[in-house]
CSV table of C-alpha atoms in Angstrom, one decimal:
chain,number,residue,atom,x,y,z
Z,233,MET,CA,128.5,194.6,173.3
Z,234,ALA,CA,125.2,196.4,173.5
Z,235,GLU,CA,125.0,199.7,171.7
Z,236,ARG,CA,122.8,202.7,172.3
Z,237,PHE,CA,119.7,201.8,170.3
Z,238,ASP,CA,119.9,198.0,170.3
Z,239,ASN,CA,116.7,197.9,172.3
Z,240,LEU,CA,114.8,199.2,169.3
Z,241,VAL,CA,115.5,195.9,167.4
Z,242,GLU,CA,115.2,193.5,170.3
Z,243,GLY,CA,112.1,191.9,168.9
Z,244,LEU,CA,113.6,191.2,165.5
Z,245,THR,CA,115.3,187.7,165.3
Z,246,GLU,CA,118.4,187.1,163.2
Z,247,GLU,CA,116.4,184.7,161.1
Z,248,ARG,CA,113.8,187.4,160.3
Z,249,ALA,CA,116.5,190.0,159.6
Z,250,LEU,CA,118.3,187.7,157.2
Z,251,ALA,CA,115.0,187.1,155.4
Z,252,VAL,CA,114.1,190.7,154.8
Z,253,ILE,CA,117.3,192.7,154.5
Z,254,LEU,CA,117.8,191.9,150.8
Z,255,ALA,CA,114.1,191.6,149.9
Z,256,ASP,CA,112.3,193.9,147.4
Z,257,PRO,CA,110.9,196.7,149.7
Z,258,ASP,CA,107.7,196.8,147.6
Z,259,THR,CA,106.9,193.2,148.6
Z,260,LEU,CA,107.1,193.9,152.3
Z,261,ASP,CA,104.3,195.0,154.6
Z,262,ARG,CA,106.8,196.9,156.6
Z,263,PRO,CA,109.7,198.1,154.4
Z,264,VAL,CA,111.3,199.7,157.4
Z,265,ASP,CA,112.1,196.2,158.6
Z,266,LYS,CA,114.9,196.2,155.9
Z,267,TYR,CA,117.0,198.8,157.6
Z,268,MET,CA,116.1,197.6,161.1
Z,269,ALA,CA,117.4,194.3,160.0
Z,270,ALA,CA,120.8,195.8,159.1
Z,271,THR,CA,121.0,197.2,162.7
Z,272,ARG,CA,120.0,193.8,164.1
Z,273,LEU,CA,122.6,191.9,162.0
Z,274,GLY,CA,125.3,194.4,163.2
Z,275,ALA,CA,124.8,192.9,166.7
Z,276,SER,CA,125.1,189.3,165.4
Z,277,ASP,CA,128.3,187.3,165.2
Z,278,SER,CA,127.5,184.6,162.6
Z,279,GLU,CA,129.4,184.4,159.3
Z,280,GLU,CA,126.1,184.2,157.4
Z,281,SER,CA,124.9,187.5,158.8
Z,282,LEU,CA,128.3,189.1,157.9
Z,283,ASP,CA,128.0,187.9,154.3
Z,284,ILE,CA,124.5,189.2,154.0
Z,285,LEU,CA,125.5,192.6,155.5
Z,286,ILE,CA,128.2,192.9,152.9
Z,287,LYS,CA,125.7,192.2,150.1
Z,288,ALA,CA,123.3,194.8,151.7
Z,289,SER,CA,126.1,197.3,151.6
Z,290,GLU,CA,126.1,197.0,147.8
Z,291,LEU,CA,122.3,197.5,147.3
Z,292,SER,CA,121.2,199.9,144.6
Z,293,PRO,CA,120.3,203.3,146.0
Z,294,GLU,CA,117.4,203.9,143.5
Z,295,HIS,CA,114.7,202.8,146.0
Z,296,LEU,CA,114.6,204.9,149.2
Z,297,PHE,CA,114.4,201.9,151.5
Z,298,ASN,CA,117.3,200.2,149.8
Z,299,ARG,CA,119.3,203.4,150.1
Z,300,ILE,CA,118.7,203.7,153.8
Z,301,THR,CA,119.3,199.9,154.3
Z,302,ARG,CA,122.7,200.3,152.5
Z,303,ARG,CA,123.7,203.1,154.8
Z,304,LYS,CA,122.7,201.0,157.9
Z,305,ALA,CA,124.4,197.9,156.6
Z,306,ILE,CA,127.7,199.9,156.0
Z,307,GLU,CA,127.4,201.2,159.6
Z,308,ALA,CA,126.8,197.7,160.9
Z,309,LEU,CA,129.9,196.4,159.1
Z,310,GLY,CA,131.9,198.9,161.1
Z,311,ARG,CA,130.5,197.4,164.3
Z,312,ARG,CA,131.3,193.9,163.1
Z,313,LYS,CA,135.0,194.9,162.6
Z,314,SER,CA,135.8,192.3,160.1
Z,315,PRO,CA,138.5,193.1,157.4
Z,316,LYS,CA,136.4,190.9,155.1
Z,317,ALA,CA,134.1,193.8,154.6
Z,318,LEU,CA,136.8,196.3,153.5
Z,319,PRO,CA,136.5,195.8,149.7
Z,320,SER,CA,132.8,196.6,149.8
Z,321,LEU,CA,133.4,199.6,152.1
Z,322,PHE,CA,136.1,201.0,149.8
Z,323,GLN,CA,133.7,200.5,146.9
Z,324,ALA,CA,131.1,202.5,148.8
Z,325,LEU,CA,133.5,205.5,149.0
Z,326,SER,CA,132.9,206.3,145.3
Z,327,CYS,CA,129.1,206.4,145.6
Z,328,THR,CA,127.1,209.6,145.3
Z,329,ASP,CA,125.2,209.1,148.6
Z,330,GLU,CA,127.2,211.3,151.1
Z,331,ALA,CA,125.7,209.5,154.2
Z,332,ALA,CA,126.8,206.1,152.8
Z,333,VAL,CA,130.3,207.5,152.1
Z,334,ILE,CA,130.6,208.9,155.6
Z,335,ASN,CA,129.4,205.6,157.1
Z,336,ALA,CA,132.0,203.7,155.0
Z,337,VAL,CA,134.8,206.0,156.2
Z,338,ASP,CA,133.7,205.5,159.8
Z,339,ALA,CA,133.4,201.7,159.3
Z,340,ILE,CA,136.9,201.5,157.8
Z,341,THR,CA,138.2,203.4,160.8
Z,342,ARG,CA,136.4,201.1,163.3
Z,343,ILE,CA,137.7,198.0,161.7
Z,344,GLY,CA,141.2,199.4,162.1
Z,345,ALA,CA,142.9,196.8,159.9
Z,346,PRO,CA,146.2,197.7,158.2
Z,347,LEU,CA,145.6,199.5,154.9
Z,348,THR,CA,147.7,199.6,151.8
Z,349,ASP,CA,149.1,202.7,150.1
Z,350,THR,CA,146.3,202.2,147.5
Z,351,ASP,CA,143.7,202.1,150.2
Z,352,HIS,CA,145.1,205.4,151.6
Z,353,LYS,CA,144.9,207.0,148.1
Z,354,ASN,CA,141.3,205.8,147.7
Z,355,LEU,CA,140.4,207.2,151.1
Z,356,LEU,CA,142.0,210.5,150.3
Z,357,LYS,CA,139.8,210.8,147.2
Z,358,ALA,CA,136.8,211.1,149.6
Z,359,LEU,CA,138.3,214.5,150.7
Z,360,GLU,CA,136.7,215.9,147.6
Z,361,GLY,CA,133.2,215.8,149.2
Z,362,GLU,CA,131.3,218.3,151.2
Z,363,ASP,CA,132.6,219.5,154.6
Z,364,ILE,CA,130.9,216.9,156.7
Z,365,GLN,CA,132.4,214.1,154.5
Z,366,LYS,CA,135.8,215.9,154.5
Z,367,ARG,CA,135.7,216.0,158.3
Z,368,ALA,CA,135.0,212.2,158.5
Z,369,VAL,CA,137.9,211.5,156.2
Z,370,VAL,CA,140.4,213.6,158.2
Z,371,GLN,CA,139.2,211.9,161.4
Z,372,ALA,CA,139.9,208.6,159.8
Z,373,PHE,CA,143.5,209.4,159.0
Z,374,CYS,CA,143.9,210.8,162.5
Z,375,ARG,CA,142.5,207.8,164.2
Z,376,LEU,CA,144.4,205.4,162.0
Z,377,GLU,CA,147.5,207.5,162.4
Z,378,VAL,CA,148.4,207.7,158.8
Z,379,ALA,CA,151.3,210.1,158.4
Z,380,SER,CA,151.4,210.1,154.6
Z,381,ALA,CA,148.2,212.1,154.4
Z,382,GLU,CA,149.9,215.3,155.8
Z,383,ALA,CA,150.2,217.1,152.5
Z,384,LYS,CA,146.5,216.9,151.8
Z,385,ILE,CA,145.4,217.6,155.3
Z,386,ARG,CA,147.7,220.3,156.5
Z,387,PRO,CA,146.0,223.1,154.4
Z,388,LEU,CA,142.7,222.2,155.9
Z,389,ALA,CA,143.8,223.4,159.3
Z,390,ASP,CA,143.0,226.9,158.0
Z,391,ASP,CA,139.7,226.0,156.5
Z,392,SER,CA,136.9,228.5,157.2
Z,393,ASN,CA,134.6,225.7,158.6
Z,394,PRO,CA,135.7,224.8,162.1
Z,395,LEU,CA,134.4,221.3,161.7
Z,396,VAL,CA,137.0,220.7,159.0
Z,397,SER,CA,139.8,222.8,160.5
Z,398,GLY,CA,139.4,221.3,163.9
Z,399,ALA,CA,139.7,217.7,162.6
Z,400,ALA,CA,142.8,218.8,160.6
Z,401,ARG,CA,144.4,220.3,163.7
Z,402,ALA,CA,143.7,217.2,165.7
Z,403,TYR,CA,145.4,215.1,162.9
Z,404,LEU,CA,148.5,217.3,163.0
Z,405,ALA,CA,148.6,217.0,166.8
Z,406,LYS,CA,148.1,213.3,167.0
Z,407,VAL,CA,150.1,212.1,164.0
Z,408,HIS,CA,152.7,214.8,163.7
Z,409,ARG,CA,152.9,216.1,167.3
Z,410,GLN,CA,152.1,219.7,166.3
Z,411,THR,CA,149.8,220.7,169.2
Z,412,SER,CA,150.0,224.5,169.0
Z,413,GLY,CA,146.9,224.6,166.7
Z,414,LEU,CA,144.8,223.1,169.5
Z,415,ASP,CA,144.5,226.5,171.2
Z,416,THR,CA,141.8,227.4,168.7
Z,417,LEU,CA,139.8,224.3,169.7
Z,418,VAL,CA,140.0,225.4,173.4
Z,419,SER,CA,138.3,228.7,172.7
Z,420,GLN,CA,135.7,226.9,170.6
Z,421,LEU,CA,134.6,224.9,173.7
Z,422,ILE,CA,132.4,227.8,174.8
Z,423,ASP,CA,131.1,228.8,171.3
Z,424,PRO,CA,127.5,229.8,171.2
Z,425,ILE,CA,126.8,227.1,168.5
Z,426,ALA,CA,126.4,223.7,170.1
Z,427,GLY,CA,127.8,221.8,167.1
Z,428,ARG,CA,131.0,223.7,167.3
Z,429,ARG,CA,131.5,223.0,171.0
Z,430,ARG,CA,130.8,219.3,170.4
Z,431,SER,CA,133.2,219.0,167.5
Z,432,ALA,CA,135.9,220.7,169.6
Z,433,VAL,CA,135.5,218.1,172.3
Z,434,ILE,CA,135.8,215.3,169.8
Z,435,ASP,CA,138.8,216.8,168.1
Z,436,LEU,CA,140.6,217.4,171.4
Z,437,GLY,CA,140.1,213.7,172.3
Z,438,ASP,CA,141.4,212.7,168.9
Z,439,ALA,CA,144.4,215.0,169.2
Z,440,GLY,CA,145.8,213.0,172.1
Z,441,ASP,CA,147.3,215.9,174.0
Z,442,VAL,CA,146.5,215.1,177.7
Z,443,THR,CA,147.5,218.6,178.8
Z,444,ARG,CA,144.1,219.7,177.4
Z,445,LEU,CA,142.2,217.5,179.8
Z,446,GLU,CA,141.3,220.3,182.2
Z,447,VAL,CA,139.5,222.4,179.6
Z,448,LEU,CA,137.5,219.4,178.5
Z,449,VAL,CA,136.3,218.8,182.1
Z,450,THR,CA,134.6,222.2,182.3
Z,451,ALA,CA,133.2,222.4,178.7
Z,452,PRO,CA,129.4,222.9,178.5
Z,453,VAL,CA,129.0,219.7,176.3
Z,454,SER,CA,127.3,216.4,177.1
Z,455,MET,CA,129.1,214.5,179.8
Z,456,SER,CA,129.2,211.3,177.7
Z,457,LEU,CA,130.9,213.1,174.9
Z,458,ARG,CA,133.5,214.7,177.2
Z,459,ALA,CA,134.0,211.4,178.9
Z,460,ARG,CA,134.7,209.6,175.7
Z,461,SER,CA,137.4,212.2,174.8
Z,462,ALA,CA,138.8,212.3,178.3
Z,463,PHE,CA,139.3,208.5,178.4
Z,464,GLN,CA,141.0,208.7,174.9
Z,465,LEU,CA,143.5,211.0,176.6
Z,466,VAL,CA,144.1,209.2,179.9
Z,467,ASP,CA,143.4,205.6,179.1
Z,468,PRO,CA,144.1,205.1,175.3
Z,469,GLU,CA,144.6,201.4,175.7
Z,470,LYS,CA,141.1,201.1,177.2
Z,471,LYS,CA,142.2,199.1,180.3
Z,472,CYS,CA,140.2,201.1,182.8
Z,473,HIS,CA,143.4,202.4,184.4
Z,474,VAL,CA,143.7,206.1,184.9
Z,475,PRO,CA,147.0,207.5,186.2
Z,476,ASP,CA,146.8,209.0,189.6
Z,477,GLU,CA,147.5,212.6,188.4
Z,478,TYR,CA,144.3,212.6,186.3
Z,479,GLN,CA,141.9,210.9,188.7
Z,480,ALA,CA,140.6,214.1,190.4
Z,481,LEU,CA,139.9,215.8,187.0
Z,482,LEU,CA,138.2,212.7,185.7
Z,483,THR,CA,136.1,212.5,188.9
Z,484,LYS,CA,135.0,216.1,188.5
Z,485,LEU,CA,134.0,215.4,184.9
Z,486,LEU,CA,132.0,212.3,185.7
Z,487,GLN,CA,130.3,213.8,188.7
Z,488,ASP,CA,129.2,216.5,186.3
Z,489,ASP,CA,128.2,219.5,188.5
Z,490,PRO,CA,126.6,222.1,186.2
Z,491,ARG,CA,127.8,224.9,188.5
Z,492,LYS,CA,131.4,224.0,187.7
Z,493,LEU,CA,131.0,224.3,183.9
Z,494,LYS,CA,131.8,227.3,181.8
Z,495,LEU,CA,128.2,228.3,181.1
Z,496,ARG,CA,127.4,231.5,179.3
Z,497,GLN,CA,124.8,233.6,181.2
Z,498,GLU,CA,122.3,233.3,178.4
Z,499,TRP,CA,122.3,229.5,178.9
Z,500,ILE,CA,121.2,229.7,182.5
Z,501,CYS,CA,117.4,230.2,183.0
Z,502,SER,CA,115.7,231.9,185.9
Z,503,VAL,CA,114.9,229.9,189.0
Z,504,ASP,CA,111.4,229.2,187.7
Z,505,ALA,CA,109.7,225.8,187.4
Z,506,ILE,CA,108.5,226.3,183.8
Z,507,GLU,CA,111.8,227.8,182.6
Z,508,ILE,CA,113.7,225.0,184.3
Z,509,GLU,CA,111.6,222.3,182.7
Z,510,ASN,CA,111.9,223.9,179.3
Z,511,ASN,CA,115.7,224.2,179.6
Z,512,LEU,CA,116.0,220.5,180.6
Z,513,GLN,CA,114.2,219.6,177.3
Z,514,HIS,CA,116.3,222.0,175.1
Z,515,ARG,CA,118.3,220.4,172.3
Z,516,ASP,CA,121.4,222.3,173.4
Z,517,GLU,CA,123.0,220.6,176.4
Z,518,ALA,CA,124.4,223.9,177.6
Z,519,ARG,CA,120.9,225.1,178.2
Z,520,GLN,CA,120.1,221.7,179.8
Z,521,TYR,CA,123.0,222.3,182.2
Z,522,GLY,CA,121.7,225.8,182.8
Z,523,GLY,CA,118.3,224.4,183.7
Z,524,ALA,CA,119.9,221.9,186.1
Z,525,ALA,CA,121.9,224.6,187.8
Z,526,SER,CA,118.7,226.7,188.3
Z,527,LEU,CA,117.0,223.6,189.7
Z,528,MET,CA,119.8,223.2,192.2
Z,529,ALA,CA,119.5,226.9,193.2
Z,530,MET,CA,115.9,226.4,194.3
Z,531,SER,CA,114.9,226.2,197.9
Z,532,MET,CA,114.7,222.7,199.2
Z,533,PRO,CA,110.9,222.4,199.3
Z,534,GLU,CA,110.5,223.8,195.8
Z,535,LYS,CA,113.3,221.6,194.5
Z,536,ILE,CA,111.7,218.4,195.8
Z,537,VAL,CA,108.3,219.4,194.4
Z,538,LEU,CA,109.7,220.2,191.0
Z,539,ILE,CA,111.8,217.0,190.8
Z,540,ASP,CA,108.6,215.0,191.5
Z,541,GLU,CA,106.6,216.9,188.9
Z,542,ILE,CA,109.2,216.5,186.2
Z,543,LYS,CA,109.8,212.9,187.1
Z,544,GLN,CA,106.1,212.2,186.7
Z,545,LYS,CA,106.0,213.7,183.2
Z,546,LEU,CA,109.5,213.1,181.8
Z,547,TRP,CA,111.2,210.2,183.6
Z,548,SER,CA,111.1,208.1,180.4
Z,549,ASP,CA,113.1,210.8,178.5
Z,550,TYR,CA,116.7,209.7,179.0
Z,551,VAL,CA,118.0,213.2,178.9
Z,552,THR,CA,115.8,214.5,181.7
Z,553,HIS,CA,116.2,211.1,183.5
Z,554,TYR,CA,120.0,211.9,183.6
Z,555,TYR,CA,119.7,215.4,185.0
Z,556,LEU,CA,117.2,214.5,187.7
Z,557,THR,CA,119.5,211.6,188.8
Z,558,ALA,CA,122.5,213.9,188.8
Z,559,VAL,CA,120.7,216.6,190.8
Z,560,VAL,CA,119.6,214.1,193.4
Z,561,SER,CA,123.2,212.8,193.7
Z,562,LEU,CA,124.9,216.2,193.8
Z,563,GLU,CA,122.4,217.7,196.2
Z,564,LYS,CA,122.4,214.6,198.4
Z,565,LEU,CA,118.6,214.4,198.5
Z,566,ASP,CA,118.0,211.5,200.8
Z,567,GLU,CA,114.3,212.1,200.3
Z,568,ARG,CA,114.6,211.0,196.7
Z,569,SER,CA,117.2,208.2,197.0
Z,570,GLU,CA,114.8,205.9,195.2
Z,571,LEU,CA,115.6,207.7,192.0
Z,572,ILE,CA,119.2,206.7,192.5
Z,573,ARG,CA,118.3,203.1,192.9
Z,574,LEU,CA,116.0,203.1,189.9
Z,575,ALA,CA,118.6,204.7,187.7
Z,576,LEU,CA,121.4,202.4,188.7
Z,577,ALA,CA,119.2,199.4,187.9
Z,578,GLU,CA,118.3,200.7,184.4
Z,579,THR,CA,119.9,198.5,181.7
Z,580,ILE,CA,118.7,200.2,178.5
Z,581,PRO,CA,121.8,201.6,176.8
Z,582,GLN,CA,120.4,205.1,176.4
Z,583,TYR,CA,120.4,205.4,180.2
Z,584,THR,CA,124.0,204.4,180.8
Z,585,LYS,CA,124.9,208.0,181.6
Z,586,SER,CA,122.2,208.0,184.3
Z,587,ARG,CA,123.9,204.9,185.8
Z,588,ILE,CA,127.1,207.0,186.2
Z,589,ALA,CA,125.2,209.7,188.1
Z,590,ALA,CA,123.4,207.0,190.2
Z,591,ALA,CA,126.7,205.4,191.1
Z,592,TRP,CA,128.1,208.7,192.4
Z,593,GLY,CA,124.7,209.1,194.2
Z,594,CYS,CA,125.3,205.8,196.0
Z,595,LEU,CA,128.4,207.3,197.4
Z,596,SER,CA,127.0,210.7,198.3
Z,597,LEU,CA,123.9,209.2,199.9
Z,598,GLY,CA,125.7,206.2,201.4
Z,599,LEU,CA,123.6,203.6,199.7
Z,600,SER,CA,125.7,200.6,200.6
Z,601,ASP,CA,122.7,198.3,199.8
Z,602,GLN,CA,123.6,199.0,196.1
Z,603,ARG,CA,127.0,197.5,196.4
Z,604,PRO,CA,126.1,194.2,194.5
Z,605,ILE,CA,125.1,196.2,191.4
Z,606,LEU,CA,128.1,198.4,191.7
Z,607,GLU,CA,130.4,195.4,192.0
Z,608,GLU,CA,128.8,193.8,188.9
Z,609,LEU,CA,129.2,196.9,186.8
Z,610,ALA,CA,132.8,197.4,188.0
Z,611,VAL,CA,133.6,194.1,186.3
Z,612,SER,CA,131.2,193.8,183.4
Z,613,ALA,CA,130.2,197.3,182.3
Z,614,HIS,CA,131.2,197.8,178.6
Z,615,TRP,CA,131.5,201.6,178.8
Z,616,LEU,CA,134.7,202.5,180.5
Z,617,PRO,CA,133.4,205.7,182.2
Z,618,LEU,CA,130.8,203.6,184.0
Z,619,LYS,CA,133.2,200.8,184.9
Z,620,TRP,CA,135.7,203.3,186.2
Z,621,THR,CA,133.1,205.2,188.2
Z,622,CYS,CA,131.8,202.1,189.9
Z,623,ARG,CA,135.4,201.1,190.9
Z,624,GLN,CA,136.0,204.5,192.3
Z,625,VAL,CA,132.7,204.5,194.3
Z,626,LEU,CA,133.4,201.0,195.7
Z,627,LYS,CA,136.7,202.1,197.0
Z,628,GLN,CA,135.0,204.9,199.1
Z,629,LEU,CA,131.6,203.4,199.9
Z,630,SER,CA,131.5,202.2,203.5
């Protein structure tokens, strides 16, 4: 299954990756190839590449490039999902490199193999780290549904850092069915600080309380992040089957109209070309949505002109690419239907979100000529929100 940045290592063969990942970085013309190799081997499926990744996860951190390679190798082992890697991953939990520890916790979670009581105790020891590490450990116990960690995690629900307390509240809701603490996460969805909004979306998905779906739908957070949490709630078995009572809300989320989100006034820019362009490039997606809303508020001639100008300058930027595609879809801009066709045909993983907007655009613009691509994605798309969207569009496309 392709992941977001796989295209960055497309030119690196498995043979080359195996040759450089354990090499002395000082002997390489391009030492960065070491950690690129780790990412490449994460996408492999051979036993040899798995064994080499395990060795790379135990590299000495003294050299910077070895340290980064070790982090990437640990991350790649999570993608490989082989229990064979667990001893090395648990060994990494005791290292002093926080990034490596967090990657090891995430990898253990992704592998999802049954753990022993000793494994649980070793994982709990990682709670002694800094807040970001503490959050990762709590998330692991939540996602692995380990009830025995309650005594250590319950006090963290009142931690002063919402990144920690939110993960703990999600754990208590998911594993111990105590959902009242989630109300704090709901109010956090419109926090002025983007990181807090994002963490609340993740925590509500982990919590497993489907009654919180509606507040997720309108949160001013990246659609892809909200979609991931929403599908955790309504399709936990990942079968691309959404119960009828949730389909309207999920459609609203995936169509992603910025005018229907709970945007603070300060996130919405004036209806001005320069301000809109700046907002679309802002790091905070709430401001991006504010820019998209202002673009939609323009008169039709101005809107078309600005879309053309921004496309010429920023079409390769996957964030702006998404918002332009979404606006063309939501505004039913027949004059720019070619953007919908281009976005739907884009296969680079970073543009997957644009393909969702384009699929809805096929419906709003009646682009029945795109049916073959939609049919293919409805069967083969790896990301559930894209697969589900295409199936919904095909039901309604004449």
